[in-house]
Coordinates of C-alpha atoms in Angstrom, one line a residue:
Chain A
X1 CA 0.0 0.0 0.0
X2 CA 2.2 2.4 1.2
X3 CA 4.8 1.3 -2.0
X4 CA 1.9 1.6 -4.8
X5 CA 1.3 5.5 -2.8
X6 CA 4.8 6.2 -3.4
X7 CA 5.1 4.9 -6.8
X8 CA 2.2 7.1 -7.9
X9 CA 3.5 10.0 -6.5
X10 CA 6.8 9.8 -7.9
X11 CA 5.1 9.3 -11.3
X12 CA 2.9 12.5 -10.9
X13 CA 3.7 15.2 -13.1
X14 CA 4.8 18.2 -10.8
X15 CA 2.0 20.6 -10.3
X16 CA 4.8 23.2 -10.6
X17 CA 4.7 22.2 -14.4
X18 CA 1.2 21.4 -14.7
X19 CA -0.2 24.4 -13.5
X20 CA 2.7 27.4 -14.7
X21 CA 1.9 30.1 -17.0
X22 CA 4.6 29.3 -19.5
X23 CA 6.8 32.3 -20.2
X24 CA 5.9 34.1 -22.9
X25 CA 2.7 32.4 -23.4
X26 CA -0.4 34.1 -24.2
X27 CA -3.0 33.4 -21.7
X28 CA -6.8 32.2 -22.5
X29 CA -8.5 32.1 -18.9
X30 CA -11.0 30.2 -20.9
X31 CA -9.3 27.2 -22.2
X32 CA -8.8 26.2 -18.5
X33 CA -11.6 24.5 -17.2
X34 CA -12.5 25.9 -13.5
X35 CA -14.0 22.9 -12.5
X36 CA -11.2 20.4 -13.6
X37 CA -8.6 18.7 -11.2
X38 CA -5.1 18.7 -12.8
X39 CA -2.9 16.6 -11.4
X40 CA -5.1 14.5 -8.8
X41 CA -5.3 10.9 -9.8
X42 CA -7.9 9.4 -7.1
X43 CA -10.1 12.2 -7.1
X44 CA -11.6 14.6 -3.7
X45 CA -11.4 10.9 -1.2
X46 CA -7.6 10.5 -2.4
X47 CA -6.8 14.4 -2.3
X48 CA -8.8 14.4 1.4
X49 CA -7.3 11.6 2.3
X50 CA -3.7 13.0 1.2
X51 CA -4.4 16.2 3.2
X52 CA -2.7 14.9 7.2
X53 CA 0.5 13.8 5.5
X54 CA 0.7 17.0 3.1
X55 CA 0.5 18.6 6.0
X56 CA 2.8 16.8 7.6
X57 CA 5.7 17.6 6.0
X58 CA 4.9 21.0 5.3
X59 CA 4.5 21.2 8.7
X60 CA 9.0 20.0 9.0
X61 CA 10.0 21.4 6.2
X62 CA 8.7 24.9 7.2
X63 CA 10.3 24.3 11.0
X64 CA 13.7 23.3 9.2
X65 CA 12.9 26.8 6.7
X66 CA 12.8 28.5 10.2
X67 CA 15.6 26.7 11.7
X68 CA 18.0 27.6 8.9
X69 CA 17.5 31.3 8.9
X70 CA 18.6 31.1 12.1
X71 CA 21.3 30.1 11.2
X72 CA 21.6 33.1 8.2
X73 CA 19.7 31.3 5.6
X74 CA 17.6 34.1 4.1
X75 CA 15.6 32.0 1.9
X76 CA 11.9 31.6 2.4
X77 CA 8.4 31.6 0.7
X78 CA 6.3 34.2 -0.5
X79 CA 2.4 32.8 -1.9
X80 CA 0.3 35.5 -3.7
X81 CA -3.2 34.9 -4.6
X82 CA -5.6 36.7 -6.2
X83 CA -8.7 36.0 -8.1
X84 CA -12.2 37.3 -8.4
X85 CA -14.8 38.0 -5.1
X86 CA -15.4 34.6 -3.8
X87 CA -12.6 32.6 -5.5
X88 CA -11.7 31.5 -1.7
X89 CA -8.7 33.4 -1.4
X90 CA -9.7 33.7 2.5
X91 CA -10.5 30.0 2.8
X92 CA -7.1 29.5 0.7
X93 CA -4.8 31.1 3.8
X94 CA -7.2 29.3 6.4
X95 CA -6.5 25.8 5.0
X96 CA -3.2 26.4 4.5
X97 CA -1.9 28.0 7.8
X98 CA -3.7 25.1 9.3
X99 CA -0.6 23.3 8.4
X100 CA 2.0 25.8 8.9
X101 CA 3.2 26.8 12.6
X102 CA 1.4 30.4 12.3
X103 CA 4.6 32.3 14.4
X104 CA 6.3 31.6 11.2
X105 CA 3.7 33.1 8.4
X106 CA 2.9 36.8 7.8
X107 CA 0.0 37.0 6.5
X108 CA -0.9 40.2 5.0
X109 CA -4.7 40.8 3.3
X110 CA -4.5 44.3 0.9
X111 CA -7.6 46.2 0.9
X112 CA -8.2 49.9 -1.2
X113 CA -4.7 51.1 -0.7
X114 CA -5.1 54.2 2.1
X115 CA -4.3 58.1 2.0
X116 CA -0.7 57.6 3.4
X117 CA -0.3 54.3 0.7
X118 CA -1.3 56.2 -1.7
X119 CA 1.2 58.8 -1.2
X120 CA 3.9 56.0 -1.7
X121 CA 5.1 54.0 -5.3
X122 CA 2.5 51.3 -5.5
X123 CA 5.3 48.6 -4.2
X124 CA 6.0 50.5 -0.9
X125 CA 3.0 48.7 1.0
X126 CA 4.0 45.5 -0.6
X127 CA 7.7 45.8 0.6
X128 CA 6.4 46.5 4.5
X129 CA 4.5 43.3 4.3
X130 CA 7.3 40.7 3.1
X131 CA 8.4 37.4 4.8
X132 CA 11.5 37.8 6.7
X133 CA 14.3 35.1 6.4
X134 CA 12.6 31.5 7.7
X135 CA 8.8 33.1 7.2
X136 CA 6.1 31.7 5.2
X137 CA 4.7 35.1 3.5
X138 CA 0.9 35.5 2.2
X139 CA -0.7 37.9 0.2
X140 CA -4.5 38.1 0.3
X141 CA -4.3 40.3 -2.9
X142 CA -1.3 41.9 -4.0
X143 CA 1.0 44.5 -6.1
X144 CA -1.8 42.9 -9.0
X145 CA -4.0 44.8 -7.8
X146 CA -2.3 48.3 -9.1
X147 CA -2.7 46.2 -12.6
X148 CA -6.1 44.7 -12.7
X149 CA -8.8 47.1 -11.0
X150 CA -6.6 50.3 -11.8
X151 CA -6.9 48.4 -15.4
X152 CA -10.9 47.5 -15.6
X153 CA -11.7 50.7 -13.1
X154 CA -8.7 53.1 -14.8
X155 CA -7.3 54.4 -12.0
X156 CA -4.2 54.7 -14.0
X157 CA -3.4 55.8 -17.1
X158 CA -2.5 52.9 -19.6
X159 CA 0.9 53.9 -20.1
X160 CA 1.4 53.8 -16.3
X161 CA 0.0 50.3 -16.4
X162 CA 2.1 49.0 -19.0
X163 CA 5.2 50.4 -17.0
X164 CA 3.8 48.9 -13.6
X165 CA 4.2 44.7 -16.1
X166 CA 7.9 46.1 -15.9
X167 CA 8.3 47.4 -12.2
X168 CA 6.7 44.2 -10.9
X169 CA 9.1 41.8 -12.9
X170 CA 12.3 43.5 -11.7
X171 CA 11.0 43.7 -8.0
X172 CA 9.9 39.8 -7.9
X173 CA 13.5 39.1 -9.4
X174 CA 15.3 41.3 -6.8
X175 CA 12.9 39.1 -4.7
X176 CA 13.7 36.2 -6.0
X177 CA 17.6 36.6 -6.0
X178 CA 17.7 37.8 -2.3
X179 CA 15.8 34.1 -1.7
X180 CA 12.1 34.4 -1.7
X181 CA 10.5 31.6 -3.8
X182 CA 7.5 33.5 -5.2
X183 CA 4.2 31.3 -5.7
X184 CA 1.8 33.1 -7.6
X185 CA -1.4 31.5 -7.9
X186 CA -4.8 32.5 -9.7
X187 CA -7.8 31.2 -8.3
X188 CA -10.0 30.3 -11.5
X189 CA -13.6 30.3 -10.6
X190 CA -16.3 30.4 -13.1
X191 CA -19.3 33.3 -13.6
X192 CA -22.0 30.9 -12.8
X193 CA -20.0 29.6 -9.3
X194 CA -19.3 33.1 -8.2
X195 CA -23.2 33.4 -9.1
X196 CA -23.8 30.4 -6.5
X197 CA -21.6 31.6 -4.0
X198 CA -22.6 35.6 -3.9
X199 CA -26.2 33.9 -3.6
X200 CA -25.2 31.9 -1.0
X201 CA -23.6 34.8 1.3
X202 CA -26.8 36.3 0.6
X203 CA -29.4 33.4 2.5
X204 CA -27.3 33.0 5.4
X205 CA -27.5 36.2 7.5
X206 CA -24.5 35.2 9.7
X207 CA -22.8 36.1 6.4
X208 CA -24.1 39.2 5.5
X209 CA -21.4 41.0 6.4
X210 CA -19.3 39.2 3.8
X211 CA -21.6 41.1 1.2
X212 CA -21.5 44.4 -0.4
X213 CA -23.4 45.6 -3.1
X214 CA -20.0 46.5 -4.9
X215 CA -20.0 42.7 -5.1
X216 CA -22.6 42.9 -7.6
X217 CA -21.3 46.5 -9.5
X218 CA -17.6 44.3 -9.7
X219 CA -19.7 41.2 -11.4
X220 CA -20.7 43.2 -13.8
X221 CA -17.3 43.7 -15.3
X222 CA -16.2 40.4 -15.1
X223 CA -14.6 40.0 -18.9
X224 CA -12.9 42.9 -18.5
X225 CA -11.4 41.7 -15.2
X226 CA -10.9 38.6 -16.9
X227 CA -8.7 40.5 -19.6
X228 CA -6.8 42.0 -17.2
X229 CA -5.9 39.3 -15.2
X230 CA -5.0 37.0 -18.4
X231 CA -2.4 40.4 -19.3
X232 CA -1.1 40.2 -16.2
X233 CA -0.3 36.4 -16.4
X234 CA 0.8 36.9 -19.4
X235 CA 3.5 39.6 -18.7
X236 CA 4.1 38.6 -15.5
X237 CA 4.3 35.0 -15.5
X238 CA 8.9 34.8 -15.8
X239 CA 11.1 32.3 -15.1
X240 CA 11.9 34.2 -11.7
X241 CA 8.0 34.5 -10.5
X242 CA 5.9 32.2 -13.1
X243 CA 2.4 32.6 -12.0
X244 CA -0.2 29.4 -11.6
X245 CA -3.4 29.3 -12.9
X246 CA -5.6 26.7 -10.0
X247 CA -9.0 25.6 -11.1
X248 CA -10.9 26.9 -8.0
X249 CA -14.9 26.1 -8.8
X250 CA -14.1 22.6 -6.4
X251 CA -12.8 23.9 -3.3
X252 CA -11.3 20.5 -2.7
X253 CA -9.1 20.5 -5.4
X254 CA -7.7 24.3 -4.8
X255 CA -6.7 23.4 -1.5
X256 CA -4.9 20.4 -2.3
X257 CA -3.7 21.6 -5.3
X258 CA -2.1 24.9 -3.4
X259 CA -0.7 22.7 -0.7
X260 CA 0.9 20.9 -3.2
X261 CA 2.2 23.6 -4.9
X262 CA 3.6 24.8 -1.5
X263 CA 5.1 21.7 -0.8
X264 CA 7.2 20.9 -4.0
X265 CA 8.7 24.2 -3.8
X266 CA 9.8 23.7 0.0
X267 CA 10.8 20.4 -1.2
X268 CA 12.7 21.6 -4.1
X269 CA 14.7 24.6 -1.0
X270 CA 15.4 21.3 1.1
X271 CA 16.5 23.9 4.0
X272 CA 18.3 21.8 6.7
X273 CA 18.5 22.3 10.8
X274 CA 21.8 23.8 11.5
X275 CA 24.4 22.2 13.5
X276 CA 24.7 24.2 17.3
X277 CA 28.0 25.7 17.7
X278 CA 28.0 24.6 21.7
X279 CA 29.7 21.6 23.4
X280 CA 26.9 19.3 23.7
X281 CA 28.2 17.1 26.2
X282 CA 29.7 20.5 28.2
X283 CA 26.1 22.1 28.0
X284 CA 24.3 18.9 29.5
X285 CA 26.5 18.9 32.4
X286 CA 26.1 22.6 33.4
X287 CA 22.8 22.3 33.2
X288 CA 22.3 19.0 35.3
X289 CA 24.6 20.7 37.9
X290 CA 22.2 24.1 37.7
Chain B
X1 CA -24.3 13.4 29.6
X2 CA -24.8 16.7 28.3
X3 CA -26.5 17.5 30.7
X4 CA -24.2 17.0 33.8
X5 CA -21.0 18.4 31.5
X6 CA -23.5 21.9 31.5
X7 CA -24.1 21.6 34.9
X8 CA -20.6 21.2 35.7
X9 CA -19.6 24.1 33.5
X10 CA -22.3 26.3 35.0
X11 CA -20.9 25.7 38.6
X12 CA -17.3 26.3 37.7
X13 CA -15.5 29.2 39.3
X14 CA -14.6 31.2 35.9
X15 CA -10.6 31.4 35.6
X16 CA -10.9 34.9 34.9
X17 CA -11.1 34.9 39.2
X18 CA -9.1 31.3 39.3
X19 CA -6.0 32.5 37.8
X20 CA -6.2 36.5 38.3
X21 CA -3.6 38.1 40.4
X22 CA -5.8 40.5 42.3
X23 CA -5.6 44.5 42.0
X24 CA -2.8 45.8 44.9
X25 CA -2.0 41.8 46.1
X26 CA 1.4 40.9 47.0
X27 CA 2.7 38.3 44.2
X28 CA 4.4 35.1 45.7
X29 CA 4.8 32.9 42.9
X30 CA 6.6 30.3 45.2
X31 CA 2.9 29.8 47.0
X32 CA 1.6 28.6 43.0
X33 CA 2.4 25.3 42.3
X34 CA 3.4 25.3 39.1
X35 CA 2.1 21.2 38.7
X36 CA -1.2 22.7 39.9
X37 CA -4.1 22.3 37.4
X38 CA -6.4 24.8 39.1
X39 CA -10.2 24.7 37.8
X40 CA -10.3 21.3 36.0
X41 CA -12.8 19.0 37.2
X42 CA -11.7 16.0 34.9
X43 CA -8.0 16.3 35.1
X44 CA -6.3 15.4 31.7
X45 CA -8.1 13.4 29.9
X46 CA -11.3 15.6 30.0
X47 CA -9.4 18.7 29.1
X48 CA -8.3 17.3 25.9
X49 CA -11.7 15.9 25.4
X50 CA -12.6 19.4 25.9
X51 CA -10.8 20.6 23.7
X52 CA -12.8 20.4 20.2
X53 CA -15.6 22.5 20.9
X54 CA -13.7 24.7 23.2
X55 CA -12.2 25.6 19.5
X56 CA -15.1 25.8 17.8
X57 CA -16.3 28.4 20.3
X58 CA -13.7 30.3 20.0
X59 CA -13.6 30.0 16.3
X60 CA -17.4 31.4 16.1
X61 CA -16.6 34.2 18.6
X62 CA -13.6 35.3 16.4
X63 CA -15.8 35.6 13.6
X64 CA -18.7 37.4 15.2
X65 CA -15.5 39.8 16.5
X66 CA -14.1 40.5 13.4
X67 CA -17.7 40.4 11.3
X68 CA -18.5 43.4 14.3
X69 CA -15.6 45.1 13.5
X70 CA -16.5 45.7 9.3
X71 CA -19.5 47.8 11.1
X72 CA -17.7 49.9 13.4
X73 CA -17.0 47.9 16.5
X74 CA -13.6 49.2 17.7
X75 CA -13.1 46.0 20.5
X76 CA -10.6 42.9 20.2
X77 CA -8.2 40.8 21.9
X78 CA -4.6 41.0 23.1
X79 CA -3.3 38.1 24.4
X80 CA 0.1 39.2 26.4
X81 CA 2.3 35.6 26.6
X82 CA 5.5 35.8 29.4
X83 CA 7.1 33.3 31.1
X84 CA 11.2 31.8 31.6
X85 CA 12.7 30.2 28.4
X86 CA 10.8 27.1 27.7
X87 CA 7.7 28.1 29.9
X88 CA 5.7 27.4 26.0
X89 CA 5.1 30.7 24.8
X90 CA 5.8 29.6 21.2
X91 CA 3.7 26.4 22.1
X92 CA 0.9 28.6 22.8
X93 CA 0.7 30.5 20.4
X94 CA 0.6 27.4 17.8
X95 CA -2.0 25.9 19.9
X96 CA -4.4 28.8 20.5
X97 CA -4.5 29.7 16.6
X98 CA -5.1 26.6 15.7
X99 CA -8.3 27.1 16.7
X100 CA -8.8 30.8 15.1
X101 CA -8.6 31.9 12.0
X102 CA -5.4 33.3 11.7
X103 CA -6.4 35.8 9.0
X104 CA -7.5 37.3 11.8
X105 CA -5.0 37.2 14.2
X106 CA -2.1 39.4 14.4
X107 CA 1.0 37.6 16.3
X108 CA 4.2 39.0 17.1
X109 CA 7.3 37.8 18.8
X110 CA 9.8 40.8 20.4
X111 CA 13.2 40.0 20.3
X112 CA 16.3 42.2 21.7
X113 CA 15.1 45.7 20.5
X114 CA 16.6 46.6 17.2
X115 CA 19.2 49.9 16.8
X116 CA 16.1 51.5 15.4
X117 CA 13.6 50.7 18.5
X118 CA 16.0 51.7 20.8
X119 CA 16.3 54.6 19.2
X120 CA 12.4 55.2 20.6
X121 CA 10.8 54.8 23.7
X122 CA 10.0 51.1 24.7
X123 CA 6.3 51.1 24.0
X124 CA 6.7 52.9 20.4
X125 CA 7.6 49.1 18.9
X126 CA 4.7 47.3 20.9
X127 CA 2.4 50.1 19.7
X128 CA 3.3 49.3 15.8
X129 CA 1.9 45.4 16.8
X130 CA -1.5 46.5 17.9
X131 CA -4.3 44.4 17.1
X132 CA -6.9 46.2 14.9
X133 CA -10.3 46.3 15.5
X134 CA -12.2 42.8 15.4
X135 CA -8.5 41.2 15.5
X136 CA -6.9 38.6 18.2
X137 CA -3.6 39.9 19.2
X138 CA -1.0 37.8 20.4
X139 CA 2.0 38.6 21.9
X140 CA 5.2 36.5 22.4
X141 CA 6.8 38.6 24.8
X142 CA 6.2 42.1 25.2
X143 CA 6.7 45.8 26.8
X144 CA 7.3 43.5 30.2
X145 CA 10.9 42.8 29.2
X146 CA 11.5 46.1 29.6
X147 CA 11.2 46.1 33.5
X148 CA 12.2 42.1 33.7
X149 CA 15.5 41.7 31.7
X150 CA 15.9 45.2 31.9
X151 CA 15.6 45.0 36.0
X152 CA 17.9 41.8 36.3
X153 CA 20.2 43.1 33.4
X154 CA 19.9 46.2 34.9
X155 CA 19.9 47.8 31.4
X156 CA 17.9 50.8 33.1
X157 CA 18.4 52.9 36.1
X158 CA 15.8 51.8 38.4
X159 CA 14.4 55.2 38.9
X160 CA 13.5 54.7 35.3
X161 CA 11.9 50.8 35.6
X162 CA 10.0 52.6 38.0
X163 CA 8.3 55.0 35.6
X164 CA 8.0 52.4 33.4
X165 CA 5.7 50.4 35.4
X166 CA 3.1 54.1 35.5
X167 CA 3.5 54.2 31.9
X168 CA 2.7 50.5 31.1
X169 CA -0.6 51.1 33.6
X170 CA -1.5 54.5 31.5
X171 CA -0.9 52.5 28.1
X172 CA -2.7 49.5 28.8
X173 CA -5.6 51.7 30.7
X174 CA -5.7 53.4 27.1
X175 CA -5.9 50.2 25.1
X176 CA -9.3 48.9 27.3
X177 CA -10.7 52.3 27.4
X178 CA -10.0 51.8 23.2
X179 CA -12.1 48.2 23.3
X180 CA -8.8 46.4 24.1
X181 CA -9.5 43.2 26.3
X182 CA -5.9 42.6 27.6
X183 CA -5.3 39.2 28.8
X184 CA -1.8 38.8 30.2
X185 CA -0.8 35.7 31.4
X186 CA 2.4 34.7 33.0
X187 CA 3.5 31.0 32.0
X188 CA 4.3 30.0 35.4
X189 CA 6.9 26.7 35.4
X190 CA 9.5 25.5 37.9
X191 CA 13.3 25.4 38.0
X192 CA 13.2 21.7 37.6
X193 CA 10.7 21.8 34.7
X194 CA 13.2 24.4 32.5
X195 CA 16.3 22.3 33.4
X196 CA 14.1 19.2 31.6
X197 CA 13.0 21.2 28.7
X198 CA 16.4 22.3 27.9
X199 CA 18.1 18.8 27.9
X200 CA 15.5 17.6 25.5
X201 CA 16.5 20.3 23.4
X202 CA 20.1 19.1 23.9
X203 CA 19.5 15.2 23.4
X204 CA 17.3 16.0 20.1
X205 CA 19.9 17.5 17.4
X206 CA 16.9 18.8 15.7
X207 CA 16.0 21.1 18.5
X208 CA 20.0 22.4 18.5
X209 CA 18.9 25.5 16.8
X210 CA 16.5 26.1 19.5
X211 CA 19.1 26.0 21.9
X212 CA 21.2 28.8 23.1
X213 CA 23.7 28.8 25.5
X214 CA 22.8 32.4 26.7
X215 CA 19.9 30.1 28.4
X216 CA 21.7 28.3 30.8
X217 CA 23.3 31.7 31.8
X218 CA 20.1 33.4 32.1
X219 CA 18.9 30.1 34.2
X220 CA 21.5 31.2 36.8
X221 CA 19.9 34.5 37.1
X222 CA 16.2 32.6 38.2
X223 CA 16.0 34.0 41.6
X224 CA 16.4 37.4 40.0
X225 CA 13.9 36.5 37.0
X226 CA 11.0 35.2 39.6
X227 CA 11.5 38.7 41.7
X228 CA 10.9 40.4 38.7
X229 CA 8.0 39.1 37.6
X230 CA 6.3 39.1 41.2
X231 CA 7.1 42.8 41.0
X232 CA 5.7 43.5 37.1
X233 CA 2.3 41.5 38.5
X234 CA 2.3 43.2 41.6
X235 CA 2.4 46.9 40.1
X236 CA 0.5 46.2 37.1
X237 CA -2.1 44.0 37.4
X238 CA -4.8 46.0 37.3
X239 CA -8.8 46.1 37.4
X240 CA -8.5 47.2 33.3
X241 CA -6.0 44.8 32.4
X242 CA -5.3 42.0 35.3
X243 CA -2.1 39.4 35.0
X244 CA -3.3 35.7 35.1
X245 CA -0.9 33.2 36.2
X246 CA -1.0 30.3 34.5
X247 CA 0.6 27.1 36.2
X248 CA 2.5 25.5 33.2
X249 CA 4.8 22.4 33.9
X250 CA 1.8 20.6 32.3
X251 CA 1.1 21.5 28.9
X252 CA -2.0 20.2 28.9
X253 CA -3.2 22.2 31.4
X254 CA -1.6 25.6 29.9
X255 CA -3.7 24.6 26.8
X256 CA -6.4 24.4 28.4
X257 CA -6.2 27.2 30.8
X258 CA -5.4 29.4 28.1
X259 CA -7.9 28.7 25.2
X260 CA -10.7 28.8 28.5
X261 CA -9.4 32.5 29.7
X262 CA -10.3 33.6 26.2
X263 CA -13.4 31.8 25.7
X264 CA -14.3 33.7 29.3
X265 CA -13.2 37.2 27.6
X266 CA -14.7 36.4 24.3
X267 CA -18.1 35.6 25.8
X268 CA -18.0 38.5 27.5
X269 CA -17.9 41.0 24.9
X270 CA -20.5 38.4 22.7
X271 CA -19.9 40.4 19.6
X272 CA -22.8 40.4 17.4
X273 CA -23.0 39.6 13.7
X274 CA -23.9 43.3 12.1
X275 CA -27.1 43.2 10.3
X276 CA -26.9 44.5 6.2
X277 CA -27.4 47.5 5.1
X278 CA -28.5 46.3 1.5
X279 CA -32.0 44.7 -0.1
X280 CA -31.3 41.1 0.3
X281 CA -34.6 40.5 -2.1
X282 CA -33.4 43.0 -4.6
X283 CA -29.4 42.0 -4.5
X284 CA -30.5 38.4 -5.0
X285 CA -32.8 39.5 -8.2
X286 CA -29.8 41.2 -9.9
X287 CA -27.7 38.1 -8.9
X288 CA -30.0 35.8 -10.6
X289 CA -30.6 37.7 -13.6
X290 CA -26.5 38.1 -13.9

C-alpha cells in the first residue's frame, strides 16, 4: 500500500509544471476548465485523504525553513493569490496556515490602498508586508492589484499600467535573487460559481457581512477583469516569479492543489537544521549541575 | 451526559477569578504550584476531550469579532504571553490559533530591541503590533521585558523601571478604554521543569537550533527572573488589564487554561454579527438575472 502510494506520487507530473503560466505564453483564462482537477489521480477521497500527510511535511519542512534562517539562511516563501470576489482566497490562507506553525507566516490581506499608501510608489505597502528570512509570506491580494482594478476601473493611465508589467518583474527578481521563492497562484472560478456563492452569502444572515453591493457592481465587469488578469499572467508569469493558474470552482481541489504547490517548492529549497555551535556534552552537564 | 457536563460548566468558578492576580496583592509565585491544574474537574483526559468544541467556540466568537468590527465595532483581543525560556510561549501561540482563523490574528514575537527601536521609547515598537479592531492579538513577549531583563540586566536605572511600570498602567488603561481586552498571562513553570526542557533540546539535534547557551546563563539568574516578575504582577495588574498566572509544567493544562481564559473574555464581549445595510430581495434579483 504504502509502495503503490509512493510509486504514484513519484510518477505524478509536478503541479509546478502542470499548472505554470509558460513564459511568454499568451494566456486564454478560458481554455482552462475551473471545475477540472489537474494533477489528482484518485479524485476529492484521495486528495482528502492526502491532506494529514501534506501537511505533515509541510509542517518540517517549514520548522527546518525556520531553523535555517537562524542560522543566516535568508531564503523563504512568498504565496500571492488573487482572483475574483469569492474565489476563496480567504478559505485558501485558512487551509493552508492550518498546516503551517502560524509564528512563522505573515499574513498580510491588501484592501483599497489608504491616503498615506497612496502617497507612496504602488510597491512600498507591498515591501512592508514581506516574509523575513525563515517566514512563510501570504498575500490576500497583492502589487496585482495596481494592474487589474486600476486596469478595468482606470485608475491609472494605460501607459502607467504597461510600466507597472515592468516594475513588478524587476521587483519579484530582486525578490527572488535575495531568496524568496514567489508562488503566484490565480484562483479560477467560473461566472455561474461566483453566481452560486454571492447567492449563498446572501441566504445566510450570519454572512451578511461578507456582502456588499459593490459585489454585484464588480460582477458586472467580469470580462474585462478577466482581460486583465490574463495580461497580467501573461506579462508577468517569468522564469523568476511564473504565476499558476488553480481551477478553484471545487474547493477541494484548490486546496490540495495549493498545498501541493507549496510543498514541492519547500521540497525543491530542502532547507536543513543547522548544527549548534555549543559543546553538547559541556552544555548537558552545566545544566544537570544548575 | 450533556446534561451534567453543563451543569458542571455552569458551577465552575470562571478562571478569569481562578487564575487572576488580584488588584494591589502581593505576588508570591513560590505559593503557586506550578504542577497545579487549578479549575479542572476531569483532570487530563477531560481537558483534551474538551478541547474540540472549546475551538469551535472560540472560532465562532472570532468571527462574530471580526464580522463586528467591518461595522464599526472598535473592540478585540490582546493576548500578552510571558514566562522563563521554555515556559511554551511559542507552544501557545501554535495551539491557540489553531483554533482561530489566523487571518484574523495578528501575532508578534519581540526579540532584543533593534538599533532602530531603541532609538524610541519602549512602548513605540509594541504600539506598531497592535491588534486592529475585530482582530486577536497575540503577543510573544512584550513591553514586560523592559522592566524584567531590563531590572535583572539592569539595562535601566531603576528610577526609570519605576516609571515604566506608570507608563505600562496609562498605556494598557488606554488600550481597554480603546475596546482592548488585555489578557496577560504569566506561563508559570518550575526550575526543575526548565532544566528538563532544555536537555530535550540538547538530546534532540533537531531542536539544536533552538538551543542557546545564553539560556543556561540566564537560568542562573532565576531567583532574579521570579523577583521580577512578582514585582511587574504586583504593580500592574490591574482592574483594566489583570495578570493571570497560568501554572504551566503541564502542557496540557496551559492549553487548556489558556484557550478557557479567552473563551471567558470572548463571551463576555459576545460580539454580534452586524445586520446588512442592503436589499437582500433586490441583491439576490440582480444576482440571478447576472
Amino acid at each position: 500500500m504504502a509502495k503503490k502510494k509512493e510509486q504514484s506520487q513519484r510518477k505524478r507530473t509536478p503541479l509546478t509544471e502542470l499548472l505554470r503560466v509558460p513564459v511568454g505564453d499568451a494566456v486564454h483564462l478560458a481554455r482552462t476548465d475551473p471545475r477540472s482537477t489537474p494533477g489528482t489521480n484518485g479524485g476529492k477521497a484521495a486528495a482528502l485523504a492526502a491532506g494529514a500527510a501534506t501537511g505533515e511535511r509541510l509542517a518540517a519542512l517549514q520548522e527546518r525553513l525556520y531553523a535555517a534562517s537562524t542560522a543566516g539562511d535568508r531564503r523563504r516563501v512568498l504565496l500571492v493569490l488573487q482572483g475574483m470576489d469569492t474565489s476563496g482566497k480567504g478559505g485558501t490562507v485558512k487551509h493552508v496556515i492550518g498546516s503551517f506553525n502560524p509564528s512563522g507566516c505573515r499574513i498580510k490581506a491588501f484592501k483599497a490602498p489608504t491616503p498615506e499608501e497612496r502617497d507612496h510608489p504602488f510597491l512600498w505597502r507591498i515591501k512592508q508586508a514581506l516574509p523575513q528570512p525563515g517566514e512563510i509570506g501570504i498575500f490576500d491580494r497583492s502589487h496585482y492589484e495596481d494592474v487589474l482594478i486600476a486596469r478595468v476601473r482606470a485608475l491609472a493611465p494605460r501607459a502607467q499600467l504597461r510600466r507597472r508589467y515592468e516594475q513588478i518583474n524587476r521587483f519579484e527578481k530582486a525578490l527572488a535573487d535575495d531568496g524568496v521563492s514567489v508562488v503566484k497562484v490565480f484562483l479560477h472560478i467560473s461566472y455561474e460559481e461566483q453566481r452560486e456563492r454571492l447567492l449563498a452569502r446572501l441566504d445566510a444572515p450570519a454572512k451578511h457581512w461578507k456582502f456588499n453591493v459593490g459585489d454585484i457592481e464588480e460582477r458586472a465587469l467580469w470580462p474585462a477583469y478577466q482581460e486583465a488578469y490574463e495580461l497580467a499572467l501573461e506579462r508577468c508569469s517569468t522564469a523568476a516569479a511564473p504565476w499558476y493558474v488553480v481551477p478553484a470552482d471545487r474547493k477541494w481541489y484548490r486546496n490540495w492543489a495549493i498545498a501541493a504547490l507549496l510543498l514541492e517548492h519547500l521540497e525543491a529549497l530542502a532547507p536543513q537544521y543547522p548544527e549548534g555551535d555549543f559543546d553538547v556534552d559541556e552544555c548537558r552537564s552545566r545544566l544537570l549541575s544548575s
